[in-house]
CSV table of C-alpha atoms in Angstrom, one decimal:
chain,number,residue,atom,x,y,z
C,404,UNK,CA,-13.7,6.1,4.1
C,405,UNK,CA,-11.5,5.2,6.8
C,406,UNK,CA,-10.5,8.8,9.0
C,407,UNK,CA,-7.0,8.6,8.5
C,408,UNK,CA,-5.2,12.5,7.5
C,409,UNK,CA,-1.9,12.6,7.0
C,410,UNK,CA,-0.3,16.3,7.1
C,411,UNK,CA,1.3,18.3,5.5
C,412,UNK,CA,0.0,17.1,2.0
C,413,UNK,CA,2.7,18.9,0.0
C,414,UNK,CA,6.0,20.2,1.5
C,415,UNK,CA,9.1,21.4,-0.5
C,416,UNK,CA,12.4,21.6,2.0
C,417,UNK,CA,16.2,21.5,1.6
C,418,UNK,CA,19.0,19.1,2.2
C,419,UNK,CA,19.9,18.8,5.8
C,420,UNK,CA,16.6,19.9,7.5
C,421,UNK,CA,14.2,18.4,10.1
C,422,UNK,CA,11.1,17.1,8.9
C,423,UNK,CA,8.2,15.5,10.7
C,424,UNK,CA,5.2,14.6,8.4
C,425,UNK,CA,2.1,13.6,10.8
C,426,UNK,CA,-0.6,10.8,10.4
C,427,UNK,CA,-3.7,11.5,12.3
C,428,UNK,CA,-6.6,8.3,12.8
C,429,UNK,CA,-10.2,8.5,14.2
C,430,UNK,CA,-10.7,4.8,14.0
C,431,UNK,CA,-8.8,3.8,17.4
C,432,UNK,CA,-6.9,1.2,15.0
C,433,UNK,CA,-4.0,-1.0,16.9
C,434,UNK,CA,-2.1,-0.9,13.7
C,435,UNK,CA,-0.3,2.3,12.1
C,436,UNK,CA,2.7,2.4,9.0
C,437,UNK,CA,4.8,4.5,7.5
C,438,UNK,CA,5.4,3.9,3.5
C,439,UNK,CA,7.1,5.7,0.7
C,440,UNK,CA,6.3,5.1,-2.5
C,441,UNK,CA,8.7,5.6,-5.1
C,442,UNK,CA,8.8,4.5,-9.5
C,443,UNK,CA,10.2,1.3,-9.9
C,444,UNK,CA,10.2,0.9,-6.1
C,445,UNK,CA,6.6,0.4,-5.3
C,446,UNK,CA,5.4,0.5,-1.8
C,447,UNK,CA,8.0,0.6,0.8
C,448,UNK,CA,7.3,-0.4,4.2
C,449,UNK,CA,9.8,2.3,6.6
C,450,UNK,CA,8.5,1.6,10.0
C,451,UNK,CA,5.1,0.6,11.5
C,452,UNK,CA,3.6,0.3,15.0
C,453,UNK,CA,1.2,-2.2,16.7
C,454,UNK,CA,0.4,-0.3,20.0
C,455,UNK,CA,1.2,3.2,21.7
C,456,UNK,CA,4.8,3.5,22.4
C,457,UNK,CA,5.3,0.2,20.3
C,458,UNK,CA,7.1,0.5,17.1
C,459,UNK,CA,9.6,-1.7,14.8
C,460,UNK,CA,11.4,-1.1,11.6
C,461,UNK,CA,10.4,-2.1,8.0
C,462,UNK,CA,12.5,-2.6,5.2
C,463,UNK,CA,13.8,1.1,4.7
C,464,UNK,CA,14.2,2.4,8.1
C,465,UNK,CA,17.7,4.2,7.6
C,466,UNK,CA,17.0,7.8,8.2
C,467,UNK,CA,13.9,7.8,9.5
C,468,UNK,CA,12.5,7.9,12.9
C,469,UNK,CA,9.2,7.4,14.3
C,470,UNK,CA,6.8,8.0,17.4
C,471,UNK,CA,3.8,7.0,19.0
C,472,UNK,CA,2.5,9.1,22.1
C,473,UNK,CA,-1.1,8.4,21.4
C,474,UNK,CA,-3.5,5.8,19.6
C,475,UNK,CA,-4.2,8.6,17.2
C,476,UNK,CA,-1.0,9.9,16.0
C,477,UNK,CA,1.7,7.9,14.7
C,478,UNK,CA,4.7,10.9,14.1
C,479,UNK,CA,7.5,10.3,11.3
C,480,UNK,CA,10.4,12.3,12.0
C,481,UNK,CA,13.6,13.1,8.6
C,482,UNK,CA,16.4,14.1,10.9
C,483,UNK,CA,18.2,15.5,8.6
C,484,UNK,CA,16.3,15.2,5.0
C,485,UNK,CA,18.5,13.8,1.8
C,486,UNK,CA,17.6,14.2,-1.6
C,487,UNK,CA,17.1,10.6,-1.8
C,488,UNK,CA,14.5,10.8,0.9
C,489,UNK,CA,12.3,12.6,-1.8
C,490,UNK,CA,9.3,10.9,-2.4
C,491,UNK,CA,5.2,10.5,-1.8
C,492,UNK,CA,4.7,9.1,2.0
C,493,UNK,CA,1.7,7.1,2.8
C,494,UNK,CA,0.4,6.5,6.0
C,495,UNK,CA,-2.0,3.3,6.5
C,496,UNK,CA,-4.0,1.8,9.5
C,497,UNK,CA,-5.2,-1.5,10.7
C,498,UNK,CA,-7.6,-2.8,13.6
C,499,UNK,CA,-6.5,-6.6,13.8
C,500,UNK,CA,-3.2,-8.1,11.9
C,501,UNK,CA,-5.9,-10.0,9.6
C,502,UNK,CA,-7.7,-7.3,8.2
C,503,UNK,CA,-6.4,-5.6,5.5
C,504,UNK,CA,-5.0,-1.6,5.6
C,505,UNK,CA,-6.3,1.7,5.1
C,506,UNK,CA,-4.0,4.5,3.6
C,507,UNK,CA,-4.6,8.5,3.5
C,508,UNK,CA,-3.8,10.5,0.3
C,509,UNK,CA,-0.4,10.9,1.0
C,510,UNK,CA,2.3,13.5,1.6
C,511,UNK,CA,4.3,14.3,-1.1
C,512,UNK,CA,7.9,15.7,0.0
C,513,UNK,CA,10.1,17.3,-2.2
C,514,UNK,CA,14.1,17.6,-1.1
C,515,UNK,CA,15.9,20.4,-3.0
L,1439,UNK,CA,13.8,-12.0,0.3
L,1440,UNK,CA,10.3,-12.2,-1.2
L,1441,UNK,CA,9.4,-10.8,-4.2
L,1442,UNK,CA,5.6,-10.5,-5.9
L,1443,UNK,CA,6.2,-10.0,-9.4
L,1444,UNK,CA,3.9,-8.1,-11.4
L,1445,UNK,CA,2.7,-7.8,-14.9
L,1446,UNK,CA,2.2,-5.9,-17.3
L,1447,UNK,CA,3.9,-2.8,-15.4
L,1448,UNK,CA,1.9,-0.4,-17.9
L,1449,UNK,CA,-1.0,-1.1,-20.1
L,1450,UNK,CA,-2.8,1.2,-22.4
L,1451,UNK,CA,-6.4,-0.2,-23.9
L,1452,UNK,CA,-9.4,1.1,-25.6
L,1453,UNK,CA,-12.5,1.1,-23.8
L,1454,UNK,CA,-14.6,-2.0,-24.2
L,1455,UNK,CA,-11.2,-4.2,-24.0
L,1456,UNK,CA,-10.7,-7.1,-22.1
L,1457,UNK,CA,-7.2,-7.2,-19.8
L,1458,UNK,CA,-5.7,-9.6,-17.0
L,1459,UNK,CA,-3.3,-8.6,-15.0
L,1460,UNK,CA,-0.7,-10.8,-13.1
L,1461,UNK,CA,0.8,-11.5,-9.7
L,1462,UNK,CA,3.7,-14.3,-9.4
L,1463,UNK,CA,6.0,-15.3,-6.5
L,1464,UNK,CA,7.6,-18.2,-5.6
L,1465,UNK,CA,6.5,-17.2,-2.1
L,1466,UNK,CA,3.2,-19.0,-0.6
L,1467,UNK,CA,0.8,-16.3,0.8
L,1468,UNK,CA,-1.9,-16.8,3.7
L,1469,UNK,CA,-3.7,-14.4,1.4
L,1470,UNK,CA,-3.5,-12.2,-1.2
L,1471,UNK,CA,-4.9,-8.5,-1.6
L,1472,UNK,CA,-5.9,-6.0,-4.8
L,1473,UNK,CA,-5.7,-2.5,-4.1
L,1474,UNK,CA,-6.5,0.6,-6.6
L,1475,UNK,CA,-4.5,3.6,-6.7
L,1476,UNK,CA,-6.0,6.6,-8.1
L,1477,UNK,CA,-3.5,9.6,-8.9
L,1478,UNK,CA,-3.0,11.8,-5.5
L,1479,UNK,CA,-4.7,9.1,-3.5
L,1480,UNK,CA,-3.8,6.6,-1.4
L,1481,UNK,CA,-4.4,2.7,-3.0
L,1482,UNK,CA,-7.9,1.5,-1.9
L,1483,UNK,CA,-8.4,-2.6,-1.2
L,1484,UNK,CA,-10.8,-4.3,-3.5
L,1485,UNK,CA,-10.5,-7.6,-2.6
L,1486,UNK,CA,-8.8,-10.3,-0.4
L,1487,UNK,CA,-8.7,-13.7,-1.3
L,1488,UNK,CA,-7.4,-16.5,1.0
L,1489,UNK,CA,-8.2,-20.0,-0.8
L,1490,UNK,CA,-6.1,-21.7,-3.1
L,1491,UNK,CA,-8.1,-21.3,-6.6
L,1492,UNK,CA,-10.8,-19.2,-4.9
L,1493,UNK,CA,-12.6,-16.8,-7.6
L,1494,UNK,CA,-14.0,-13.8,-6.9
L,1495,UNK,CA,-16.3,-11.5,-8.3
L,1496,UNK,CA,-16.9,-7.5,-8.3
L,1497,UNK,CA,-18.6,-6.5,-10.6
L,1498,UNK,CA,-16.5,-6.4,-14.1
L,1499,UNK,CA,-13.8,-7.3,-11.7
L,1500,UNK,CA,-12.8,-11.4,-11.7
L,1501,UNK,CA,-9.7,-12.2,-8.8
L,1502,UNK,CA,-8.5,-15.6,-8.8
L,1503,UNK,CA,-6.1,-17.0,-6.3
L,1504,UNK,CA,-3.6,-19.6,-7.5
L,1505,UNK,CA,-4.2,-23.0,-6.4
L,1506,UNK,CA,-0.6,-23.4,-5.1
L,1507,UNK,CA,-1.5,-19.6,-3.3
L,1508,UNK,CA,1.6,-18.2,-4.9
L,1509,UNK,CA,0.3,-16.3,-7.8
L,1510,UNK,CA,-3.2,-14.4,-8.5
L,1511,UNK,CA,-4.5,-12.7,-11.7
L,1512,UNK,CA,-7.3,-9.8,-12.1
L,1513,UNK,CA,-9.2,-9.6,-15.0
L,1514,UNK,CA,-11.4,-6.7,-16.1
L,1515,UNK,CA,-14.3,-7.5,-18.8
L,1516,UNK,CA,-15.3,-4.6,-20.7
L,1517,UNK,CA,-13.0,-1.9,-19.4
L,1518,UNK,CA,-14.2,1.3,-19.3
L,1519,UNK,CA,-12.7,5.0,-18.5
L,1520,UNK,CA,-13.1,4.5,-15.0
L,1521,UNK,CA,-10.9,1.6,-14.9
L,1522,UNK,CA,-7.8,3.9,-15.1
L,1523,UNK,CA,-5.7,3.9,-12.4
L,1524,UNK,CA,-2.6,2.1,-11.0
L,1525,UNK,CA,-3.6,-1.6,-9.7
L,1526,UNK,CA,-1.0,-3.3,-6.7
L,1527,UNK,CA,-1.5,-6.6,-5.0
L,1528,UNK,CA,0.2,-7.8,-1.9
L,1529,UNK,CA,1.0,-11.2,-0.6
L,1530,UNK,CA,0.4,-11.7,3.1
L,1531,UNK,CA,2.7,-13.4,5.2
L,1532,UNK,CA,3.0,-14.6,8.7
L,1533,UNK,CA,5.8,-12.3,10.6
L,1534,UNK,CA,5.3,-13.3,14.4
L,1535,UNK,CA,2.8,-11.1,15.9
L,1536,UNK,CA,2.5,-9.4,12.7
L,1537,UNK,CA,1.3,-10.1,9.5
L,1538,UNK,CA,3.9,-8.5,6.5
L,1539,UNK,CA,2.7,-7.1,3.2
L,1540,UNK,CA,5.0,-8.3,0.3
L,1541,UNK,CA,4.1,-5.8,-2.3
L,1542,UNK,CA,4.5,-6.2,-6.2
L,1543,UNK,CA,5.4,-2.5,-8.2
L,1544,UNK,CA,1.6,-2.0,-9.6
L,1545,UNK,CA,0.2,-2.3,-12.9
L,1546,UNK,CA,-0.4,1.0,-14.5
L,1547,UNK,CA,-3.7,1.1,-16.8
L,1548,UNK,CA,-5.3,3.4,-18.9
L,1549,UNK,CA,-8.4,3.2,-20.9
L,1550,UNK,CA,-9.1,5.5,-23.4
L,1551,UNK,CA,-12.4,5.9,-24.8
C-alpha cells in the first residue's frame, strides 16, 4: 500500500471554527489532492498540487485553503467550517501525471 | 462540463450472479480507470485501460474500453461476498501540465450469500 496518512481520521467541530486536516506521504510523490466525497456528489476534486509551494484549485475550492511547505505534507486548511463543509475528505498522491492515484482512508469531519 | 455517467448507482445480487456495470460520457478519455471503495477506505485502482475496445482481465473481473473511448463497462462473473463494495471509474483527460480525473458517482454493490 502506498504510505499516504491522512490525520485526524474522525473529527466532530462547530460552525465557524478553524480546521486543518493533514495528509502525510512517504513516497516523495510530485502529485498531492484534496477530495471530499459526498452522496450523490461522488468524488470532488477541491484543490491539488504538482510541486512544493505549487498548488491550484479544483472544482470546489470556495472555502478551503491549502499548503505545501514540504514534498511530504500537503496541509488543508476550513477557515471558518460551515455545515455544508461536512463531509469524508480524501487525500490521494501521484508520481507522474500518467500514473494513476493513491488515496488514504480518509477523514471524516462532522460540522455541528 | 464533463460528466461520466454511471450505472446502476446501487445493485443488490445473490452470490454466484453475474452483473455489468456501466460508464457513459459523451467526453473522449485518454484513458479510463476502475477503482474499489471499501467502507472507511479510501477507493483502490484496479485497472486502467487506454485502447479504444481494449479488454481486460482480473481475475472474475472483465474491463472493456469503448471503441469510440467514451464509455467502459465492468463485468463480474460469479460474484461472490467479497465483491461488495462501492465501484467508481474516472475518465482521464488532458488539462495542460496536468492530467484531470472526470469522476462518475460509483456503483454501490452488494452480494449476499
Amino acid at each position: 500500500d502506498a504510505g499516504i496518512t491522512q490525520s485526524p481520521r474522525h473529527k466532530v467541530t462547530e460552525t465557524g471554527t478553524p480546521v486543518t486536516l493533514r495528509c502525510h506521504q512517504t513516497e516523495n510523490h510530485r502529485y498531492m489532492y484534496w477530495y471530499r466525497q459526498d452522496p450523490g456528489h461522488g468524488l470532488r476534486l477541491i484543490h491539488y498540487s504538482y510541486g512544493v509551494k505549487d498548488t491550484d484549485k479544483g472544482e470546489v475550492s470556495d472555502g478551503y485553503s491549502v499548503s505545501r511547505s514540504k514534498t511530504e505534507d500537503f496541509l488543508l486548511t476550513l477557515e471558518s467550517a460551515t455545515s455544508s463543509q461536512t463531509s469524508v475528505y480524501f487525500c490521494a498522491i501521484r508520481e507522474y501525471s500518467n500514473q494513476p492515484q493513491h488515496f488514504g482512508d480518509g477523514t471524516r469531519l462532522s460540522i455541528l | 462540463t464533463q460528466l461520466l455517467e454511471q450505472s446502476p448507482q446501487f445493485l443488490s445480487i445473490q452470490e454466484g450472479e453475474n452483473l455489468t456495470v456501466y460508464c457513459n460520457s459523451s467526453s473522449v478519455f485518454s484513458s479510463l480507470q476502475w477503482y474499489r471503495q471499501e467502507p472507511g477506505e479510501g477507493p483502490v485502482l484496479l485497472v486502467t485501460v487506454v485502447t479504444g475496445g481494449e479488454v481486460k482481465k482480473l481475475k472474475r473481473l472483465t474491463f472493456q474500453f469503448g471503441d469510440a473511448r467514451k464509455d467502459s463497462s465492468l463485468h463480474i462473473t460469479a460474484a461472490q461476498p467479497g465483491d461488495t463494495g462501492l465501484y467508481l471509474c474516472a475518465g482521464v483527460v488532458n488539462a495542460g501540465n496536468n492530467r484531470k480525473l472526470i469522476w462518475g458517482l460509483g456503483t454501490s454493490l452488494g452480494v449476499n450469500p
